[in-house]
Amino acid sequence: MLKFADYGIFSGGDLMGVKYEAVLWNRQKKSYDIILWGMIVGILLVFVVSQFLMHPLITLETLIIRATALTAFVLLHLILMIGPLARLDHRFLPLLYNRRHLGVSMFLIALVHGAFSIIQFHALGDVNPIVSVFTSNQNYQAISEFPFQILGFFALIILFLMAATSHDFWLKNLSPKIWKTLHISVYLAYALLIAHVATGALQYENHPAYWAILILGFASVTGLHFTAGFNDYKRLTKEKYAALEDGFVEVCTINEIQDDCAKTVFINGENIAIFKYDGNVSAVHNVCKHQMGPLGEGKIVDGCITCPWHGYQYLPQNGQAPAPFTETLHTYIVKVIGSKVWVHPTPKPEGTFIEPAKVEQT
Amino acid sequence: MSKKDFYIGWQDEMPESTAKFLKKLVTIVGVLVVGLVIVIVTFQRSFNDHVFEFGSQTEVTGVYIAEPYPMLQITHANLAIDAESVLLVGFGKFGASEIMNEIEAENGILDLQEITLKGTLIYGDGVALLELTDQGDSFVRKSGNFRQPLVHDKSNSRISLTGEILDPKCYFGVMKPGEGKIHKSCAIRCLSGGMPPVLRVWDSSSNTYNYYLLSGKNGVEINSELLPFVGEMITFEGVVYTQLNWNVLEIDPKKITRTLANNE
């Protein structure tokens, strides 16, 4: 019933007790990486060829620094757009599933840029190159003269921490909450890199087209996040629920829930996914234990709630991941009266079995 | 979304509709990214034609002049450009003073003597430099010839100039670009290591750059005082004189003015 999901690229394995291994390759994952690295090589090649055609006097060092900077920055934009795009349209989910491959690839390219830049501009001098990054330019007063390398340095540290902990071994050992918090710092890294480019390269390469591209990229990333967030906000606030005396809340009619799918509701701070399957209705907490994915946007596959983000699975009756996995979700009491579905928004302890409500046949 | 359209990453196959969508998406993103790269390269500033003969060693014979910065007045050399002198610089981000001191410690005082040095040539815009790697490899011989001290006429030569402080090694060939904000930290590192500071000034009447070696009064090194101003447009007031093919500007580092202008 339960398939092994991909749990990472450094040592693979799974979150819930089965041994960690290197990447658990499958056909989709191989295709993803082939296309990803085909694209990376393609960007680098187009950049190198067009440089030699238009600017043949460029030095090899500058070529490497600029090619890797551009490639990594483009990939970072794509990475940041995937999340909201997948929220807006489920057809983007395959990009989300393997996003860590994209992230680690982007970090490696950014590392080449950072290392080459430090060697080029700070090595073979009278102080340690890392010390030089922080001490060479100390003009913090003027934005145009700001020591932009420091911004890139800290962004690279964040990207390193994310790449190094991208595997589910770290997700498990750091706890999903800490892991997620660490990985949300990609937005801090992005902000630092926008400032790094604006106060660095664009102070020299100051053609208006570069500013337009930078602003367009930033607007695309932020615009998609606001759109996805606004959609979620509208969905969560559109429906008002009032509890009856016994604590149950009427949430929808049974026909509003498609077979093997869920309706998600937000009541008294509880994020609940109510699934209809095989004539039964069960409710669980709507947040996957893996990376906090929206379970209610998943489906029942082989009798299990299957997370749309990474395919993690849980039994709908008790919120437990099938053996050998040990993840558990809060469950909620549901009842179906006539065509109406009612839920009690008080969570039961994680993994508590609750008899599914039966859909009344009409 | 029908059940058959539901994507699960750990399965070998993805739904056909998803695969079709992704093919289109990858094609569109690919075209957009290629277009983006070409636009970015198109609007890039062009690079100068300065040369760093990396990996190639050249012998240059000339009269060694130690002040204000080590240079050779060329007497015998086969250079690609017509230059009266080569400014000497050290390996990495260092000036040549230390290496020349080591050479003099072994071979006696060399100031104003004709010597032959071996190093890597750097040249562009009428200026030539020689990078010395270390004293053992760089010093070839001294001929025994010498010249009289240079005489500098500093009368009526007080001027005001606005330009960017550069390190000549990077600017004249080692790095492209070797100027402006991107290169600022490197130039600071180079000047901190004793590289001769050069002021680049745009001459709008001839549409060319003029270059000035910067020093304190009577050739005193002022690199550390210049570090906060490297890579920016700065106005200097000082006394200018000519030494071989170089202009030398003697300034008081306490009277430097920042200028609001582009680093062109």
XYZ file of C-alpha atoms in Angstrom:
626
model
C 0.000 0.000 0.000
C 2.554 2.559 1.090
C 5.316 3.514 -1.273
C 8.651 5.009 -0.329
C 8.710 8.677 -0.908
C 11.888 10.497 -1.763
C 13.297 11.847 1.411
C 16.249 13.801 0.248
C 19.270 13.940 -1.896
C 22.196 13.526 0.444
C 21.336 10.251 2.036
C 17.749 9.705 1.107
C 15.964 7.248 3.356
C 12.742 8.044 5.099
C 11.470 10.068 7.932
C 9.940 7.390 10.042
C 12.453 4.742 10.942
C 13.454 3.070 7.725
C 17.159 3.470 7.029
C 18.433 6.583 5.281
C 19.905 6.080 1.869
C 21.171 8.158 -0.998
C 18.642 9.512 -3.426
C 15.805 7.089 -3.942
C 15.785 7.496 -7.659
C 12.777 6.834 -9.769
C 12.034 7.671 -13.365
C 10.425 11.004 -12.541
C 13.306 12.100 -10.360
C 15.864 11.189 -13.015
C 13.908 13.130 -15.636
C 13.675 16.106 -13.271
C 17.417 16.195 -12.678
C 18.254 15.676 -16.350
C 16.008 18.593 -17.324
C 17.307 20.712 -14.429
C 20.983 20.218 -15.260
C 20.231 20.478 -18.967
C 18.782 23.892 -18.201
C 21.729 24.885 -16.014
C 24.255 23.847 -18.663
C 22.077 25.585 -21.263
C 22.059 28.894 -19.368
C 25.820 28.699 -18.834
C 26.442 27.875 -22.494
C 24.191 30.641 -23.817
C 25.899 33.080 -21.456
C 29.417 32.011 -22.413
C 28.735 31.951 -26.164
C 26.963 35.315 -26.190
C 29.783 36.831 -24.084
C 32.408 35.650 -26.534
C 30.347 36.925 -29.446
C 29.536 40.330 -27.954
C 32.384 40.882 -25.461
C 35.363 38.772 -26.558
C 37.760 40.681 -24.274
C 36.169 39.276 -21.119
C 38.536 37.379 -18.801
C 37.898 33.782 -17.758
C 37.512 34.768 -14.094
C 34.900 37.406 -14.859
C 33.118 34.967 -17.139
C 32.898 32.370 -14.355
C 31.834 34.892 -11.716
C 29.099 36.410 -13.885
C 27.843 33.152 -15.410
C 27.443 31.483 -12.022
C 25.889 34.597 -10.473
C 23.270 34.861 -13.193
C 22.492 31.138 -13.228
C 22.127 30.894 -9.450
C 20.000 34.043 -9.263
C 17.662 32.843 -12.018
C 17.316 29.455 -10.285
C 16.585 31.142 -6.954
C 13.743 33.061 -8.567
C 12.326 29.845 -10.038
C 12.646 28.097 -6.664
C 10.762 30.863 -4.898
C 8.014 30.929 -7.520
C 7.336 27.188 -7.362
C 5.717 27.301 -3.915
C 2.960 29.803 -4.700
C 2.506 28.435 -8.216
C 1.841 24.966 -6.777
C -0.702 26.522 -4.399
C -2.431 28.222 -7.309
C -2.291 25.315 -9.776
C -1.680 21.676 -8.826
C 0.048 21.010 -12.147
C 3.139 22.726 -10.715
C 3.376 20.143 -7.914
C 6.023 17.988 -9.646
C 8.358 20.975 -9.510
C 7.697 21.295 -5.794
C 8.282 17.601 -5.105
C 11.919 17.758 -6.220
C 12.535 21.374 -5.297
C 15.381 20.433 -2.974
C 17.340 19.165 -5.977
C 16.884 22.583 -7.496
C 17.881 24.247 -4.224
C 21.063 22.274 -3.715
C 22.034 22.728 -7.370
C 21.481 26.470 -7.013
C 23.616 26.549 -3.853
C 26.491 24.718 -5.554
C 26.465 27.217 -8.413
C 26.238 30.139 -5.960
C 29.157 28.620 -4.044
C 31.299 28.675 -7.182
C 30.370 32.341 -7.631
C 31.130 33.184 -3.991
C 34.389 31.240 -3.831
C 35.665 32.637 -7.132
C 34.749 36.177 -6.130
C 36.517 35.882 -2.787
C 39.607 34.434 -4.467
C 39.539 37.018 -7.256
C 38.945 40.121 -5.177
C 40.330 39.246 -1.755
C 42.974 36.496 -1.982
C 46.757 36.984 -2.329
C 46.585 40.178 -0.286
C 47.839 41.433 3.042
C 44.953 40.040 5.114
C 42.968 36.812 5.220
C 40.474 36.793 2.296
C 37.451 36.261 4.555
C 38.590 39.081 6.847
C 39.040 41.200 3.730
C 35.406 40.642 2.713
C 34.378 42.379 5.924
C 37.095 45.002 6.220
C 38.161 46.143 2.764
C 35.239 48.438 2.021
C 33.872 50.062 5.174
C 31.700 52.712 3.563
C 28.355 51.819 5.167
C 27.040 55.366 4.980
C 26.308 55.515 1.246
C 23.998 52.976 -0.380
C 25.851 53.216 -3.682
C 29.170 52.465 -1.968
C 27.801 49.880 0.496
C 30.049 46.801 0.894
C 27.785 44.507 -1.090
C 29.994 41.441 -0.744
C 28.980 41.097 2.904
C 25.333 40.738 1.852
C 26.232 37.989 -0.594
C 28.424 36.278 1.994
C 25.608 36.015 4.541
C 23.165 34.883 1.862
C 25.596 32.133 0.893
C 25.869 31.022 4.531
C 22.064 30.736 4.708
C 21.936 28.811 1.427
C 24.671 26.520 2.726
C 22.741 25.780 5.926
C 19.661 25.027 3.861
C 21.501 22.779 1.415
C 23.331 20.978 4.210
C 20.088 20.295 6.078
C 17.932 19.635 3.030
C 17.820 15.938 3.730
C 15.035 14.433 5.797
C 17.578 13.174 8.304
C 17.826 16.795 9.440
C 14.102 17.342 9.145
C 13.602 14.487 11.568
C 16.398 15.446 13.964
C 15.875 19.182 14.017
C 12.066 18.745 14.200
C 9.816 19.931 11.371
C 9.177 23.264 13.108
C 12.840 24.215 13.475
C 13.645 22.809 10.035
C 10.848 24.783 8.427
C 11.914 27.959 10.247
C 15.483 27.463 9.032
C 14.335 26.893 5.474
C 11.991 29.871 5.473
C 15.160 31.920 5.885
C 15.520 31.506 2.126
C 13.450 34.694 1.993
C 16.085 36.466 4.071
C 18.743 35.129 1.710
C 16.685 36.379 -1.238
C 16.364 39.853 0.287
C 20.112 39.916 0.940
C 20.804 38.882 -2.642
C 18.496 41.519 -4.107
C 20.430 44.092 -2.058
C 23.737 42.408 -3.047
C 22.925 42.833 -6.739
C 21.452 46.325 -6.363
C 24.387 47.711 -4.375
C 27.008 45.697 -6.240
C 26.786 44.714 -9.878
C 24.143 47.318 -10.708
C 26.308 50.128 -9.380
C 28.717 49.321 -12.198
C 26.500 47.743 -14.837
C 23.891 50.455 -14.489
C 21.892 50.177 -17.717
C 18.192 50.719 -16.939
C 17.402 47.290 -18.429
C 19.159 45.634 -15.474
C 17.092 47.565 -12.972
C 13.939 46.679 -14.902
C 14.859 42.975 -14.865
C 15.690 43.021 -11.144
C 12.429 44.769 -10.270
C 10.426 42.458 -12.558
C 11.956 39.382 -10.913
C 11.264 40.706 -7.426
C 7.720 41.706 -8.384
C 7.067 38.249 -9.846
C 8.199 36.471 -6.691
C 6.354 38.747 -4.284
C 3.275 39.019 -6.542
C 2.856 35.252 -6.708
C 3.241 34.926 -2.943
C 0.660 37.624 -2.290
C -1.754 36.090 -4.805
C -1.429 32.606 -3.312
C -1.680 33.984 0.210
C -4.697 36.099 -0.650
C -6.419 33.073 -2.196
C -5.830 31.077 0.967
C -7.025 33.960 3.102
C -10.199 34.337 1.024
C -10.887 30.620 1.222
C -10.366 30.464 4.958
C -12.409 33.542 5.769
C -15.178 33.065 3.229
C -17.067 30.512 5.245
C -18.264 31.301 8.728
C -19.017 28.432 11.007
C -21.137 28.505 14.144
C -20.870 25.796 16.733
C -23.925 24.173 18.240
C -24.253 23.474 21.919
C -22.712 20.029 21.645
C -19.672 21.573 19.974
C -20.297 20.218 16.482
C -20.129 22.590 13.557
C -21.975 22.191 10.277
C -19.384 22.603 7.523
C -20.906 21.517 4.190
C -23.140 19.087 2.410
C -21.738 15.690 1.572
C -21.935 16.441 -2.154
C -19.495 19.309 -1.750
C -16.745 16.778 -1.075
C -15.558 14.824 -4.084
C -14.842 11.132 -3.661
C -11.321 10.499 -2.310
C -10.847 14.206 -1.799
C -11.271 16.597 1.099
C -12.881 19.815 2.138
C -10.703 21.981 4.312
C -12.126 24.171 7.048
C -10.613 26.553 9.577
C -12.586 26.614 12.812
C -11.487 28.074 16.145
C -7.876 28.044 14.957
C -8.081 24.381 13.884
C -7.018 23.610 10.325
C -9.060 20.532 9.423
C -9.250 18.331 6.315
C -12.470 16.289 5.981
C -12.046 13.378 3.584
C -14.784 11.351 1.849
C -13.775 7.865 0.730
C -15.470 4.517 0.188
C -18.733 5.824 1.685
C -16.938 7.075 4.795
C -16.046 10.507 6.118
C -13.040 11.169 8.398
C -11.303 14.334 9.526
C -7.627 14.939 10.324
C -5.360 17.888 10.966
C -4.704 19.527 7.592
C -0.937 19.828 7.998
C 1.478 17.098 6.909
C 4.123 16.139 9.466
C 6.802 16.104 6.813
C 7.012 19.664 5.548
C 3.654 21.025 6.690
C 2.042 20.385 3.315
C -1.737 20.912 2.876
C -3.123 17.386 3.217
C -6.610 18.555 2.263
C -5.292 19.295 -1.234
C -4.140 15.698 -1.489
C -6.139 12.597 -2.261
C -6.949 9.195 -0.897
C -4.643 6.815 -2.726
C -4.649 3.079 -1.851
C -6.753 3.866 1.207
C -4.359 6.522 2.519
C -4.497 10.292 2.632
C -1.610 11.248 0.333
C 0.078 14.613 0.728
C 0.264 16.574 -2.530
C 3.728 17.883 -1.760
C 5.851 14.777 -1.220
C 3.433 11.853 -1.178
C 3.485 11.229 2.587
C 0.608 9.003 3.608
C -1.724 8.633 6.583
C -4.730 6.457 7.340
C -7.822 8.657 7.491
C -9.465 6.785 10.402
C -6.636 7.316 12.887
C -4.210 9.799 11.279
C -1.412 7.239 11.535
C 1.157 6.662 8.832
C 1.047 2.964 7.971
C 3.846 0.797 9.396
C 6.803 0.935 9.404
C 6.300 4.678 9.562
C 5.340 6.339 12.839
C 4.038 9.803 11.988
C 0.623 10.664 13.414
C -1.943 13.412 12.991
C -4.679 14.809 15.212
C -8.077 13.411 14.317
C -11.547 14.954 14.716
C -14.986 13.484 15.294
C -17.225 13.780 12.252
C -20.874 12.991 11.764
C -23.112 12.992 8.730
C -26.760 13.799 9.294
C -28.828 13.638 6.191
C -26.796 15.447 3.592
C -24.988 17.627 6.131
C -21.465 17.055 7.375
C -20.636 18.055 10.931
C -17.260 18.184 12.603
C -16.225 18.659 16.231
C -13.284 21.074 16.042
C -11.596 19.804 19.195
C -8.588 17.725 18.171
C -8.160 14.243 19.540
C -4.648 13.161 20.498
C -2.527 12.334 17.495
C -3.184 8.891 16.099
C -6.560 8.450 17.870
C -8.880 6.116 16.003
C -12.282 7.605 15.286
C -14.996 5.573 13.676
C -15.621 7.135 10.253
C -19.051 8.669 9.695
C -21.060 6.799 7.114
C -22.447 8.555 4.106
C -26.167 7.956 4.058
C -27.235 6.403 0.800
C -30.063 8.276 -0.880
C -8.752 17.344 -10.404
C -9.621 13.753 -11.115
C -7.936 10.920 -9.261
C -5.905 9.940 -12.303
C -4.520 13.474 -12.497
C -3.172 13.400 -8.947
C 0.588 13.605 -8.952
C 2.637 11.467 -6.571
C 6.360 12.066 -6.754
C 7.529 8.648 -5.623
C 5.668 6.900 -8.400
C 7.534 6.114 -11.621
C 5.029 7.826 -13.874
C 3.235 11.128 -13.624
C -0.271 11.776 -14.972
C -0.269 12.375 -18.712
C -1.940 15.781 -18.377
C 0.718 16.891 -15.877
C 3.521 15.671 -18.149
C 2.069 17.599 -21.107
C 1.743 20.730 -19.005
C 5.321 20.444 -17.756
C 6.704 19.971 -21.258
C 5.062 23.223 -22.326
C 6.207 24.957 -19.153
C 9.832 23.851 -19.495
C 9.863 25.019 -23.129
C 8.436 28.436 -22.229
C 10.789 28.890 -19.260
C 13.731 27.775 -21.405
C 12.950 30.333 -24.124
C 12.412 33.097 -21.564
C 15.663 32.348 -19.752
C 17.669 32.251 -23.000
C 16.137 35.614 -23.949
C 16.943 36.995 -20.513
C 20.573 35.894 -20.726
C 21.001 37.461 -24.159
C 19.436 40.742 -22.993
C 21.727 40.819 -19.958
C 24.854 40.200 -22.034
C 23.755 42.736 -24.669
C 23.505 45.627 -22.212
C 26.756 44.826 -20.454
C 29.526 47.433 -20.502
C 32.321 46.532 -22.878
C 35.748 45.547 -21.610
C 38.991 47.377 -22.329
C 41.729 45.802 -24.438
C 44.366 45.825 -21.702
C 46.600 42.771 -21.559
C 48.012 40.565 -18.793
C 50.543 38.156 -20.305
C 49.669 35.453 -17.791
C 52.041 32.492 -17.956
C 54.623 34.349 -20.047
C 57.822 35.843 -18.599
C 59.609 38.767 -20.243
C 62.985 40.329 -19.533
C 63.045 44.127 -19.394
C 66.249 46.138 -19.112
C 66.141 49.671 -17.826
C 67.279 52.156 -15.236
C 65.765 51.424 -11.862
C 64.035 54.379 -10.248
C 62.865 53.709 -6.707
C 60.849 56.862 -5.934
C 58.003 57.600 -5.653
C 57.216 54.056 -6.782
C 59.581 51.434 -8.237
C 59.831 51.639 -12.028
C 62.269 50.979 -14.829
C 63.166 53.559 -17.467
C 63.306 51.164 -20.389
C 66.581 50.850 -22.246
C 66.140 47.406 -23.835
C 62.871 45.545 -24.093
C 60.649 44.030 -26.681
C 57.245 45.281 -25.653
C 53.981 45.207 -27.539
C 53.366 48.862 -26.696
C 55.505 51.942 -26.902
C 56.186 52.920 -23.303
C 59.081 54.843 -21.798
C 58.892 53.015 -18.501
C 57.456 49.972 -16.789
C 55.920 50.431 -13.386
C 56.949 47.559 -11.128
C 54.344 45.680 -9.094
C 54.568 42.625 -6.871
C 52.903 39.230 -6.996
C 49.262 39.033 -5.928
C 47.973 42.202 -4.336
C 51.320 43.709 -3.365
C 53.561 46.474 -4.551
C 57.112 45.802 -5.731
C 58.938 47.664 -2.952
C 59.446 44.601 -0.773
C 60.832 42.470 -3.610
C 63.103 45.304 -4.753
C 64.351 45.758 -1.173
C 65.189 42.040 -1.055
C 66.958 42.278 -4.409
C 68.935 45.298 -3.205
C 69.823 43.497 0.020
C 71.541 40.857 -2.102
C 72.885 42.998 -4.929
C 73.526 46.382 -3.352
C 71.701 49.670 -3.943
C 70.285 49.684 -7.468
C 68.587 53.094 -7.642
C 69.508 54.822 -10.937
C 71.430 51.751 -12.149
C 70.628 49.840 -15.303
C 69.324 46.403 -14.405
C 67.427 43.598 -16.076
C 64.299 42.231 -14.444
C 62.100 39.334 -15.465
C 58.373 39.232 -14.897
C 54.926 39.188 -16.398
C 53.962 42.133 -18.552
C 50.746 44.054 -18.057
C 49.893 46.843 -20.458
C 47.170 48.994 -21.926
C 46.318 52.596 -22.815
C 49.990 53.516 -23.261
C 51.016 52.244 -19.831
C 53.180 49.191 -19.078
C 53.757 47.334 -15.821
C 55.920 44.374 -14.880
C 54.772 41.917 -12.245
C 57.687 40.538 -10.249
C 57.054 37.125 -8.727
C 59.866 36.871 -6.174
C 63.351 38.239 -5.837
C 65.122 35.012 -6.842
C 63.291 34.763 -10.154
C 62.923 38.461 -10.920
C 66.454 39.820 -10.811
C 68.511 38.852 -13.859
C 71.606 41.127 -13.824
C 72.923 44.660 -13.525
C 74.930 46.148 -16.366
C 77.021 48.667 -14.436
C 75.521 51.622 -16.324
C 73.671 54.303 -14.417
C 71.978 57.639 -14.926
C 71.838 60.986 -13.172
C 68.962 61.612 -10.749
C 65.716 62.774 -12.294
C 64.929 66.442 -11.859
C 61.296 67.402 -11.377
C 59.946 70.820 -12.092
C 57.146 71.443 -9.608
C 56.809 75.180 -10.056
C 53.419 76.565 -11.086
C 51.964 73.127 -11.170
C 49.173 73.209 -8.631
C 46.034 71.644 -10.119
C 42.684 70.183 -9.135
C 41.599 66.870 -10.648
C 38.518 64.661 -10.313
C 38.700 60.958 -10.967
C 38.774 57.449 -9.561
C 41.607 55.900 -7.576
C 42.578 52.579 -9.141
C 45.154 49.944 -8.557
C 47.142 49.894 -11.787
C 47.862 46.174 -11.817
C 44.219 45.162 -12.077
C 43.138 48.097 -14.202
C 45.835 47.826 -16.837
C 45.220 44.156 -17.551
C 44.822 41.640 -14.747
C 41.111 42.165 -14.152
C 38.195 43.166 -16.308
C 36.661 45.270 -15.015
C 39.483 46.592 -12.842
C 37.526 49.670 -11.841
C 34.300 50.854 -10.234
C 32.145 49.370 -7.485
C 32.574 45.718 -8.411
C 36.345 45.985 -8.189
C 36.474 48.399 -5.279
C 37.407 45.886 -2.558
C 40.128 44.378 -4.691
C 41.611 47.807 -5.380
C 41.550 48.557 -1.645
C 43.345 45.270 -0.985
C 45.951 46.069 -3.648
C 46.642 49.562 -2.342
C 46.754 48.203 1.186
C 49.455 45.833 -0.055
C 51.577 48.711 -1.329
C 50.497 48.892 -4.981
C 51.075 52.390 -6.422
C 47.742 54.282 -6.378
C 46.725 55.668 -9.757
C 44.180 58.417 -10.336
C 42.255 58.014 -13.577
C 40.879 61.285 -14.912
C 38.583 61.630 -17.915
C 39.716 64.239 -20.413
C 36.607 65.296 -22.270
C 38.569 67.371 -24.779
C 40.367 64.313 -26.140
C 37.896 61.650 -24.976
C 40.709 59.767 -23.305
C 41.826 58.987 -19.795
C 44.846 60.579 -18.177
C 46.619 58.730 -15.389
C 48.390 60.148 -12.354
C 50.491 58.314 -9.797
C 49.428 59.584 -6.381
C 51.818 60.241 -3.535
C 52.184 62.511 -0.553
C 54.531 65.454 -0.500
C 58.040 64.501 -1.653
C 56.946 61.015 -2.614
C 55.699 59.893 0.803
C 53.427 56.844 0.518
C 49.842 57.695 1.452
C 48.099 54.453 0.491
C 46.464 53.895 3.864
C 44.954 57.395 3.825
C 43.531 56.779 0.334
C 41.800 53.479 1.141
C 38.414 55.006 2.142
C 38.212 56.757 -1.241
C 39.174 53.939 -3.605
C 36.705 53.227 -6.401
C 34.784 56.483 -5.923
C 34.857 59.793 -7.765
C 37.193 62.013 -5.790
C 38.544 65.497 -6.279
C 42.202 66.071 -5.450
C 44.196 69.218 -5.283
C 47.945 68.945 -5.457
C 51.210 69.516 -7.229
C 51.755 67.680 -10.471
C 55.063 66.835 -12.108
C 56.207 64.475 -14.823
C 58.439 61.500 -14.295
C 59.239 59.674 -17.544
C 55.865 58.920 -19.126
C 53.988 59.229 -15.828
C 52.251 62.183 -14.277
C 52.769 62.234 -10.539
C 50.351 64.124 -8.320
C 51.538 65.006 -4.841
C 48.575 65.611 -2.572
C 47.694 66.325 1.003
C 45.444 63.373 1.961
C 43.649 65.547 4.507
C 42.201 67.677 1.699
C 40.348 65.034 -0.320
C 36.796 65.776 -1.504
C 34.204 63.177 -2.495
C 32.352 64.001 -5.712
C 28.843 63.106 -6.758
C 29.440 61.497 -10.122
C 29.341 58.180 -11.906
C 32.433 56.046 -11.945
C 32.782 56.188 -15.681
